[in-house]
Amino acid sequence: MEKRRKLNVELIKFLIGSMLVVGVLMLLGSSLVNNRQYRKLYNDKALEIAKTVSDQVNGDFIEELCKEIDTEEFEQIQKEAVAADDEQPIIDWLKEKGMYQNYERINEYLHSIQADMNIEYLYPGSFQCVSV
């Protein structure tokens, strides 16, 4: 009888241990799947936003703007604006080049996208110009 009781206790310990191991493995597996799903969701949302913005922003204007800001003249104006902590020199330069209206329209559009889609990090007002 004593031997049978010890066997039952050992069997219960084994079953509890096995259930704990299986539970931990299931938790890890579901966490990995959940993490992958969230990553896919956020990647899809970012791609969707990027497509929306690219459909509405004039690529020719961005190319023209990139050419203009890749000059020593703009670099000097930008340094002055940063030193004075005042964006007015850049605004004046954009107006002088006839680009301010388009720049401001795009900037406002990006701000509205950011607010409407509840995007935390969208940087309106700073275009990334990259040579391809």
Coordinates of C-alpha atoms in Angstrom, one line a residue:
M1 CA 0.0 0.0 0.0
E2 CA 2.8 2.4 0.9
K3 CA 4.6 1.6 -2.3
R4 CA 1.4 2.4 -4.3
R5 CA 1.0 5.7 -2.5
K6 CA 4.6 6.7 -3.3
L7 CA 4.0 5.8 -6.9
N8 CA 0.8 7.9 -7.0
V9 CA 2.7 10.9 -5.4
E10 CA 5.5 10.5 -8.0
L11 CA 3.0 10.3 -10.8
I12 CA 1.2 13.4 -9.6
K13 CA 4.6 15.3 -9.3
F14 CA 5.5 14.2 -12.8
L15 CA 2.1 15.3 -14.2
I16 CA 2.3 18.7 -12.5
G17 CA 5.8 19.2 -13.7
S18 CA 4.9 18.2 -17.2
M19 CA 1.9 20.5 -17.2
L20 CA 4.1 23.4 -16.0
V21 CA 6.6 22.7 -18.8
V22 CA 3.9 22.5 -21.4
G23 CA 2.3 25.6 -20.0
V24 CA 5.6 27.6 -20.2
L25 CA 6.2 26.3 -23.8
M26 CA 2.6 27.3 -24.8
L27 CA 3.1 30.8 -23.3
L28 CA 6.4 31.3 -25.1
G29 CA 4.9 30.1 -28.4
S30 CA 1.9 32.3 -28.1
S31 CA 4.1 35.3 -27.2
L32 CA 6.2 34.7 -30.3
V33 CA 3.1 34.4 -32.6
N34 CA 1.5 37.5 -31.0
N35 CA 4.7 39.5 -31.3
R36 CA 5.0 38.5 -35.0
Q37 CA 1.4 39.5 -35.6
Y38 CA 1.8 42.9 -34.0
R39 CA 5.0 43.5 -36.0
K40 CA 3.2 42.7 -39.2
L41 CA 0.3 44.9 -38.2
Y42 CA 2.5 47.9 -37.6
N43 CA 4.6 47.3 -40.7
D44 CA 1.4 47.1 -42.8
K45 CA 0.1 50.3 -41.2
A46 CA 3.4 52.1 -41.9
L47 CA 3.5 50.9 -45.5
E48 CA -0.1 52.0 -45.9
I49 CA 0.6 55.5 -44.5
A50 CA 3.7 55.8 -46.7
K51 CA 1.7 54.9 -49.8
T52 CA -1.0 57.4 -48.9
V53 CA 1.6 60.2 -48.4
S54 CA 3.5 59.3 -51.6
D55 CA 0.2 59.5 -53.6
Q56 CA -0.5 63.0 -52.3
V57 CA 3.0 64.5 -52.3
N58 CA 4.4 65.8 -55.5
G59 CA 7.6 63.9 -56.1
D60 CA 8.9 66.4 -58.6
F61 CA 8.6 69.2 -56.0
I62 CA 10.5 67.1 -53.5
E63 CA 13.3 66.4 -56.0
E64 CA 13.5 70.1 -56.8
L65 CA 13.6 71.0 -53.1
C66 CA 16.3 68.4 -52.5
K67 CA 18.4 70.0 -55.3
E68 CA 18.0 73.4 -53.8
I69 CA 18.8 72.5 -50.2
D70 CA 21.9 70.6 -51.4
T71 CA 23.7 73.9 -51.9
E72 CA 26.1 76.0 -49.9
E73 CA 23.7 78.9 -49.9
F74 CA 21.0 76.8 -48.1
E75 CA 23.6 75.3 -45.8
Q76 CA 24.6 78.8 -44.7
I77 CA 21.0 79.9 -44.2
Q78 CA 20.3 76.8 -42.2
K79 CA 23.3 77.4 -39.9
E80 CA 22.1 80.9 -39.3
A81 CA 18.6 79.7 -38.5
V82 CA 19.8 77.0 -36.1
A83 CA 22.2 79.5 -34.4
A84 CA 19.4 82.0 -33.9
D85 CA 16.8 79.3 -33.1
D86 CA 14.6 80.9 -35.7
E87 CA 13.1 79.2 -38.8
Q88 CA 12.3 82.6 -40.4
P89 CA 15.5 82.7 -42.5
I90 CA 14.5 79.3 -44.0
I91 CA 10.9 80.4 -44.6
D92 CA 12.2 83.6 -46.3
W93 CA 14.6 81.5 -48.5
L94 CA 11.8 79.2 -49.5
K95 CA 9.6 82.2 -50.4
E96 CA 12.4 83.7 -52.4
K97 CA 12.8 80.4 -54.4
G98 CA 9.0 80.3 -54.9
M99 CA 8.8 77.0 -53.0
Y100 CA 7.2 78.1 -49.7
Q101 CA 3.6 77.6 -50.8
N102 CA 4.1 74.0 -51.9
Y103 CA 6.3 73.3 -48.9
E104 CA 3.7 74.6 -46.5
R105 CA 0.9 72.7 -48.2
I106 CA 2.9 69.4 -47.8
N107 CA 3.8 70.3 -44.3
E108 CA 0.1 70.9 -43.4
Y109 CA -0.9 67.7 -45.2
L110 CA 1.7 65.7 -43.1
H111 CA 0.4 67.3 -39.9
S112 CA -3.1 66.3 -40.7
I113 CA -2.1 62.7 -41.6
Q114 CA -0.3 62.6 -38.3
A115 CA -3.3 63.8 -36.3
D116 CA -5.9 61.8 -38.3
M117 CA -4.1 58.5 -38.1
N118 CA -2.8 58.9 -34.6
I119 CA 0.9 58.7 -35.6
E120 CA 3.3 59.5 -32.9
Y121 CA 6.4 60.0 -35.0
L122 CA 6.0 61.6 -38.4
Y123 CA 8.3 64.5 -39.0
P124 CA 6.5 67.1 -41.1
G125 CA 8.8 69.9 -42.1
S126 CA 11.9 67.7 -42.6
F127 CA 12.3 65.9 -46.0
Q128 CA 14.9 63.2 -46.4
C129 CA 16.7 63.8 -49.7
V130 CA 18.7 60.8 -50.8
S131 CA 20.5 60.3 -54.0
V132 CA 19.4 57.1 -55.8

